[in-house]
Coordinates of C-alpha atoms in Angstrom, one line a residue:
M1 CA 14.4 -10.0 -44.8
K2 CA 11.5 -10.4 -42.8
E3 CA 12.7 -12.8 -40.3
N4 CA 15.1 -9.9 -38.7
H5 CA 12.2 -7.3 -38.7
S6 CA 10.5 -9.7 -36.8
K7 CA 12.9 -10.4 -34.3
K8 CA 13.5 -6.4 -33.9
E9 CA 10.5 -5.5 -33.6
S10 CA 9.3 -8.1 -30.4
T11 CA 12.9 -7.6 -29.2
T12 CA 11.7 -3.3 -29.2
Q13 CA 8.3 -4.0 -28.1
N14 CA 10.0 -5.8 -25.0
Y15 CA 12.2 -3.6 -24.6
E16 CA 9.6 -0.4 -24.3
N17 CA 7.4 -2.8 -21.9
Y18 CA 9.6 -2.7 -19.2
W19 CA 9.2 -1.4 -15.6
K20 CA 10.1 1.9 -16.8
L21 CA 11.2 3.4 -12.2
T22 CA 13.0 5.9 -13.0
V23 CA 13.5 8.2 -9.7
E24 CA 16.0 10.9 -9.7
Y25 CA 15.7 11.2 -6.1
S26 CA 15.5 7.5 -3.5
D27 CA 16.2 8.7 0.1
I28 CA 11.8 8.6 1.3
Y29 CA 14.0 10.7 4.6
A30 CA 16.1 12.9 2.8
P31 CA 14.9 16.8 1.9
R32 CA 15.4 16.4 -1.5
F33 CA 12.7 13.9 -1.8
N34 CA 10.3 15.2 0.5
N35 CA 10.2 19.1 -1.0
V36 CA 9.8 18.4 -3.8
L37 CA 6.4 16.5 -3.0
K38 CA 5.5 18.9 -0.7
V39 CA 6.2 21.6 -3.4
I40 CA 3.4 19.2 -6.1
I41 CA 0.7 18.9 -3.7
K42 CA 0.9 23.1 -2.9
F43 CA 0.8 23.2 -6.5
I44 CA -2.1 20.8 -7.4
D45 CA -3.8 22.4 -4.3
D46 CA -3.2 26.0 -5.9
N47 CA -4.5 25.4 -8.8
N48 CA -7.8 23.8 -7.8
L49 CA -6.1 20.8 -9.9
I50 CA -7.5 17.8 -8.1
D51 CA -10.0 15.8 -10.9
H52 CA -10.0 18.2 -13.4
K53 CA -11.5 17.0 -16.6
L54 CA -8.8 18.8 -18.2
S55 CA -8.1 16.6 -21.8
K56 CA -4.2 16.1 -22.3
K57 CA -4.2 18.0 -24.6
D58 CA -5.8 21.3 -23.3
F59 CA -3.7 20.6 -19.9
F60 CA -0.7 21.2 -22.0
K61 CA -2.0 24.0 -23.2
A62 CA -2.9 26.0 -20.3
G63 CA 0.7 25.7 -18.7
Y64 CA 0.7 23.7 -15.7
Y65 CA 3.1 21.0 -16.2
K66 CA 5.7 23.4 -17.3
E67 CA 5.0 25.8 -14.2
L68 CA 5.0 22.8 -12.0
Q69 CA 9.1 22.3 -14.2
N70 CA 9.7 25.6 -13.1
Q71 CA 8.7 26.2 -9.4
I72 CA 10.6 23.0 -8.7
G73 CA 14.1 23.9 -11.6
Q74 CA 14.2 27.2 -9.1
I75 CA 14.4 25.6 -5.8
Y76 CA 16.5 22.5 -7.7
E77 CA 18.7 22.8 -10.2
K78 CA 19.9 20.8 -13.2
S79 CA 22.0 20.9 -15.7
D80 CA 18.5 20.1 -17.9
S81 CA 15.4 19.7 -17.5
A82 CA 15.2 16.7 -17.9
S83 CA 16.3 15.8 -14.4
T84 CA 13.3 18.0 -13.0
R85 CA 10.4 16.3 -15.2
K86 CA 11.9 13.0 -13.5
S87 CA 11.7 14.4 -10.2
I88 CA 8.1 15.1 -10.8
N89 CA 7.6 11.9 -12.5
Q90 CA 8.8 9.6 -9.9
F91 CA 5.6 10.4 -8.1
V92 CA 3.8 9.3 -10.4
K93 CA 5.3 5.5 -10.5
L94 CA 5.4 5.3 -6.4
G95 CA 2.0 6.8 -6.3
F96 CA 1.7 9.4 -4.5
V97 CA 0.3 11.9 -7.7
S98 CA -1.7 11.0 -10.6
P99 CA -1.6 11.7 -14.0
L100 CA -2.5 14.4 -15.5
L101 CA -1.7 16.5 -12.0
K102 CA -5.2 14.9 -10.7
G103 CA -4.3 14.6 -7.2
Y104 CA -2.7 13.6 -4.9
H105 CA -2.8 9.8 -2.7
K106 CA -4.6 11.0 0.5
L107 CA -1.9 9.7 2.9
S108 CA 0.5 12.1 1.3
K109 CA 0.4 14.9 3.4
Q110 CA 0.4 12.6 6.6
F111 CA 3.6 11.0 4.6
L112 CA 5.5 14.7 5.2
K113 CA 4.4 14.8 8.7
A114 CA 5.8 11.7 10.1
S115 CA 9.2 10.2 10.0
G116 CA 11.0 7.3 11.7
E117 CA 9.2 4.0 11.3
E118 CA 5.7 5.6 10.9
K119 CA 7.1 7.8 7.7
K120 CA 8.2 4.5 6.6
L121 CA 5.2 2.8 6.6
I122 CA 3.1 5.3 5.0
F123 CA 5.2 4.5 1.9
S124 CA 4.7 1.7 2.3
Q125 CA 1.1 1.5 1.8
I126 CA 2.0 3.9 -0.7
F127 CA 3.9 2.5 -3.0
Y128 CA 2.2 -1.0 -2.4
A129 CA -1.5 -0.3 -3.4
H130 CA -1.0 2.8 -6.0
A131 CA 2.8 2.8 -7.2
S132 CA 2.6 2.0 -11.4
F133 CA 5.9 2.3 -12.9
N134 CA 5.2 3.2 -16.3
S135 CA 2.6 6.1 -15.2
S136 CA 4.0 9.8 -16.1
V137 CA 2.6 13.3 -15.1
T138 CA 1.5 12.8 -19.4
T139 CA 0.6 8.9 -19.2
D140 CA -1.4 7.2 -17.7
E141 CA -0.7 3.6 -16.6
T142 CA -2.4 3.2 -13.6
K143 CA -4.9 -0.4 -14.4
Q144 CA -1.0 -1.8 -14.5
K145 CA -0.1 -2.1 -10.8
E146 CA 3.4 -4.2 -10.7
M147 CA 3.7 -4.1 -7.0
N148 CA 0.4 -6.9 -7.3
F149 CA 2.4 -9.0 -9.5
L150 CA 5.1 -9.3 -8.4
V151 CA 3.9 -10.9 -4.5
K152 CA 1.9 -13.0 -6.2
T153 CA 5.1 -14.3 -8.4
L154 CA 6.4 -14.7 -5.1
M155 CA 3.1 -16.1 -3.2
Y156 CA 3.0 -18.6 -6.4
H157 CA 6.6 -19.5 -7.1
P158 CA 7.4 -23.0 -5.6
D159 CA 11.0 -22.2 -4.0
K160 CA 9.1 -19.0 -2.2
K161 CA 11.7 -16.8 -3.1
L162 CA 12.9 -15.0 -5.7
N163 CA 16.9 -13.9 -6.9
R164 CA 17.7 -11.1 -8.6
N165 CA 17.9 -12.8 -11.9
D166 CA 13.7 -13.2 -11.5
I167 CA 13.5 -9.4 -10.2
I168 CA 15.6 -8.5 -13.8
A169 CA 12.4 -11.4 -16.0
L170 CA 9.4 -9.9 -14.1
M171 CA 10.7 -5.8 -14.6
N172 CA 11.1 -7.0 -18.3
V173 CA 7.7 -8.2 -18.6
D174 CA 4.2 -6.6 -20.5
I175 CA 2.4 -7.1 -17.2
S176 CA -0.9 -6.5 -19.3
G177 CA -1.0 -9.4 -21.2
V178 CA -0.1 -11.9 -17.9
N179 CA -4.1 -12.4 -16.9
K180 CA -2.8 -14.2 -14.9
G181 CA -1.0 -11.7 -12.5
Y182 CA 1.6 -13.6 -12.0
L183 CA 5.3 -15.4 -13.6
T184 CA 5.1 -19.7 -13.1
K185 CA 8.9 -20.3 -12.4
E186 CA 9.5 -21.5 -15.7
E187 CA 8.7 -18.7 -17.5
L188 CA 10.8 -16.5 -14.8
I189 CA 14.1 -17.9 -16.2
S190 CA 12.6 -17.5 -19.9
E191 CA 12.1 -13.8 -19.5
Y192 CA 15.4 -13.9 -18.5
K193 CA 16.7 -15.2 -20.6
I194 CA 15.6 -12.3 -23.0
A195 CA 16.4 -9.9 -21.2
N196 CA 19.9 -11.5 -21.0
L197 CA 20.0 -11.2 -24.6
I198 CA 18.4 -7.1 -25.1
S199 CA 21.3 -6.8 -22.4
F200 CA 19.2 -5.5 -19.4
E201 CA 20.6 -5.5 -16.4
S202 CA 23.6 -3.0 -17.9
R203 CA 21.6 -0.6 -19.5
K204 CA 19.0 -0.2 -16.7
Y205 CA 21.1 -0.9 -13.4
N206 CA 19.3 2.2 -11.5
Q207 CA 16.1 0.8 -12.0
I208 CA 17.3 -2.7 -10.7
R209 CA 18.9 -1.1 -8.2
Y210 CA 16.4 1.2 -6.9
F211 CA 13.4 -1.0 -6.8
L212 CA 15.2 -3.5 -4.6
N213 CA 16.3 -0.2 -2.2
F214 CA 12.0 0.4 -2.1
L215 CA 10.5 -3.5 -1.5
K216 CA 13.6 -4.0 1.3
L217 CA 10.4 -0.4 2.6
L218 CA 8.4 -3.2 2.8
P219 CA 7.1 -5.2 6.0
G220 CA 7.0 -8.8 5.9
I221 CA 9.1 -9.0 3.0
V222 CA 13.0 -9.9 2.8
V223 CA 15.8 -8.7 1.0
S224 CA 18.5 -10.3 1.2
D225 CA 22.6 -9.2 0.5
D226 CA 22.7 -11.1 -2.7
N227 CA 18.9 -9.6 -3.7
E228 CA 17.1 -12.5 -3.3
I229 CA 13.5 -11.5 -1.9
A230 CA 11.3 -13.5 0.3
Y231 CA 8.6 -13.1 3.0
K232 CA 9.9 -13.1 6.7
E233 CA 9.3 -15.4 9.5
N234 CA 8.1 -18.4 7.6
A235 CA 5.2 -16.2 6.4
E236 CA 5.0 -17.1 2.8
E237 CA 4.4 -20.8 3.4
V238 CA 0.8 -19.4 5.1
L239 CA 0.4 -17.6 2.1
V240 CA 0.8 -19.9 -0.3
K241 CA -1.2 -22.6 1.3
N242 CA -4.2 -20.0 2.1
I243 CA -4.3 -17.6 -0.6
D244 CA -7.4 -15.3 -0.4
T245 CA -8.9 -14.5 -3.1
K246 CA -10.8 -12.3 -1.8
R247 CA -7.4 -10.2 0.6
D248 CA -5.0 -9.1 -0.1
Q249 CA -2.5 -10.2 2.3
T250 CA 0.0 -7.3 1.8
L251 CA -2.0 -5.2 2.4
F252 CA -3.0 -6.8 5.6
R253 CA 0.2 -7.1 6.5
L254 CA 0.5 -3.8 6.2
M255 CA -2.6 -2.7 8.4
K256 CA -1.6 -4.7 10.7
E257 CA 2.1 -2.7 11.3
N258 CA 0.5 0.4 11.6
L259 CA -1.9 -1.1 14.4
F260 CA 0.9 -2.7 16.3
R261 CA 2.8 0.9 15.6
E262 CA -0.5 2.9 17.5
S263 CA -0.5 0.7 20.1
R264 CA 2.8 0.8 21.0
E265 CA 2.6 4.3 20.4
F266 CA 0.0 5.1 23.3
Y267 CA 0.5 2.7 25.0
N268 CA 4.6 2.9 26.1
G269 CA 5.4 0.8 23.3
K270 CA 3.4 -2.0 23.7
L271 CA 1.3 -4.3 22.3
V272 CA -2.6 -4.1 24.6
C273 CA -5.5 -5.4 24.0
Y274 CA -7.3 -1.3 23.6
F275 CA -10.4 -3.3 25.6
T276 CA -8.7 -4.5 28.6
K277 CA -5.1 -3.1 29.1
K278 CA -3.2 -5.6 29.1
E279 CA 0.2 -6.5 27.7
Q280 CA -0.9 -10.0 26.0
K281 CA 0.6 -12.5 23.2
G282 CA -2.0 -13.7 20.3
L283 CA -3.7 -10.2 19.7
V284 CA -5.8 -10.5 17.5
V285 CA -6.4 -7.4 14.3
S286 CA -10.0 -7.0 15.4
H287 CA -12.0 -5.3 12.1
I288 CA -14.9 -3.1 12.4
Y289 CA -16.1 -2.8 9.1
A290 CA -15.6 -5.8 8.5
S291 CA -13.3 -6.5 6.1
A292 CA -15.0 -8.7 3.4
E293 CA -18.1 -6.7 3.4
A294 CA -15.9 -3.6 2.2
L295 CA -14.0 -5.5 -0.3
K296 CA -17.9 -6.4 -1.5
N297 CA -19.0 -2.5 -1.5
L298 CA -15.0 -2.0 -3.4
D299 CA -14.3 -0.1 -0.6
V300 CA -10.6 -1.1 -0.8
E301 CA -9.4 1.4 1.5
A302 CA -11.7 0.8 4.7
A303 CA -11.3 -2.6 4.6
Y304 CA -7.1 -2.0 4.9
D305 CA -7.5 0.7 6.8
Y306 CA -5.5 0.8 10.4
R307 CA -8.0 2.5 11.6
N308 CA -11.1 -0.2 10.9
A309 CA -9.8 -2.0 13.3
L310 CA -8.6 -2.5 17.3
L311 CA -6.7 -5.1 19.1
L312 CA -7.8 -7.0 21.6
E313 CA -7.2 -10.0 23.0
Q314 CA -9.0 -13.4 21.4
N315 CA -12.4 -13.8 23.7
T316 CA -13.3 -9.8 23.5
D317 CA -12.7 -10.2 19.6
M318 CA -15.1 -13.0 19.2
Y319 CA -18.2 -10.9 20.8
F320 CA -17.3 -7.7 18.9
D321 CA -17.1 -10.4 15.6
K322 CA -19.9 -11.4 16.7
H323 CA -22.0 -8.1 16.4
D324 CA -22.6 -9.8 20.7
L325 CA -20.4 -6.5 22.1
T326 CA -19.0 -2.9 20.8
F327 CA -18.8 0.4 22.1
D328 CA -20.0 3.9 21.8
E329 CA -18.9 7.1 21.0
K330 CA -17.2 7.8 24.1
G331 CA -15.9 4.0 24.4
I332 CA -17.9 2.8 27.2
P333 CA -19.2 -1.4 26.2
M334 CA -22.9 -2.2 24.9
F335 CA -22.8 -6.2 26.1
G336 CA -25.6 -7.9 24.0
W337 CA -27.9 -10.1 25.1
E338 CA -25.8 -13.4 24.2
S339 CA -23.0 -12.3 25.5
T340 CA -22.4 -14.4 29.4
A341 CA -22.7 -12.6 32.4
D342 CA -18.8 -13.6 32.7
F343 CA -17.5 -11.2 30.7
E344 CA -19.6 -8.5 31.7
D345 CA -18.7 -8.8 35.1
D346 CA -14.7 -8.7 34.3
N347 CA -15.1 -6.2 31.3
I348 CA -17.7 -4.0 33.0
N349 CA -14.9 -1.2 33.9
N350 CA -13.0 -1.5 30.7
R351 CA -12.9 0.4 28.6
L352 CA -11.9 2.1 24.8
D353 CA -9.6 5.6 25.8
E354 CA -10.7 8.4 24.1
F355 CA -7.3 9.1 22.1
I356 CA -8.2 6.6 20.6
L357 CA -11.2 7.1 19.1
Y358 CA -10.1 10.5 16.4
P359 CA -13.1 11.0 13.6
E360 CA -12.0 7.8 11.0
R361 CA -12.1 5.3 13.5
L362 CA -15.6 6.7 15.8
K363 CA -16.7 6.7 11.6
Y364 CA -16.7 2.6 11.4
L365 CA -17.5 1.9 14.8
A366 CA -21.0 3.2 13.8
I367 CA -21.6 1.5 11.7
H368 CA -20.0 -1.9 13.6
R369 CA -23.4 -0.5 16.9
E370 CA -25.7 -0.1 13.4
I371 CA -26.0 -4.0 13.1
Y372 CA -25.4 -4.7 16.4
L373 CA -28.3 -2.8 17.1
K374 CA -30.3 -4.5 14.8
K375 CA -29.0 -8.1 16.4
Q376 CA -30.1 -7.2 19.1
K377 CA -33.8 -6.3 18.1
K378 CA -33.8 -10.2 17.4
F379 CA -34.2 -10.8 20.9
M380 CA -36.9 -7.5 22.3
K381 CA -39.2 -9.4 19.7

């Protein structure tokens, strides 16, 4: 009797800790997806809920969650309130909204305004960095980052790809109990056997399908017709050999994609050096406020903010990276003591265009200028 009871407990525990990616609307471009998010954001703003200090008990007592459900239920009538709750909770799970409606991701409003590739990239940033599948309005599990766990598992996998069975295995794991932050190939096989034993795939078919569809939106990741996922263009070989514990490779790829999108938007579909305006291969995503320094200061947002970077040709990047070149608030170059005469002569008439110098980028350039000026003072003594 004891043995049977123990096995039942183990199975139940495993079942309760699966990746609960329940969604009501899965098309990020569809009106219902965007309209429900818009209502949630407006509700949070109208009720001054950002960073509120209410306990869970007081939050429910105040009736905010019930009122939000009523508002959305009046717009999109459902046969039961559970579907309405699901439509709200999905935005917590996807990373747009905080548990207890304490706020929303800073890119959420930009996501609502965006379209096409820009909308996809913004979704990717939010989904990868902030998705928490087991969180909801009433449950805060935001410390568990399933996407980070998946990407690490992919990076360390000897075959450099994950198949559908591996995805099912991952979705059936309580990641809080895996200290190393990923599963080995052997562990994936074992976990799939457990998932198969409890008929996980047949019971959670929709959630598996939603997850795979959302993965297709991440730049640099390919989901094949038979639901195998891998890095595009053999990038995973580079990532596996050069895993940098200080830099999240997927967030950096998102940063790069956003910078490329910006260049194409401003320069007639071309990837150009922001300083020389020349279209060429080998352009560098050149951090303004060094990513290592940002991460050292626990400023993850700055480390992967595409506005904290300039697209530069390699020679310019070398000077900029070493603080032998910087730019004033109007984009005019400031050449340092260690910049060569040839470099200055070749670029004396070049500058950054003012339309790329919006406030966020100017803020980072001010940090870069400060370091540049400190370096130049050493040569003036």
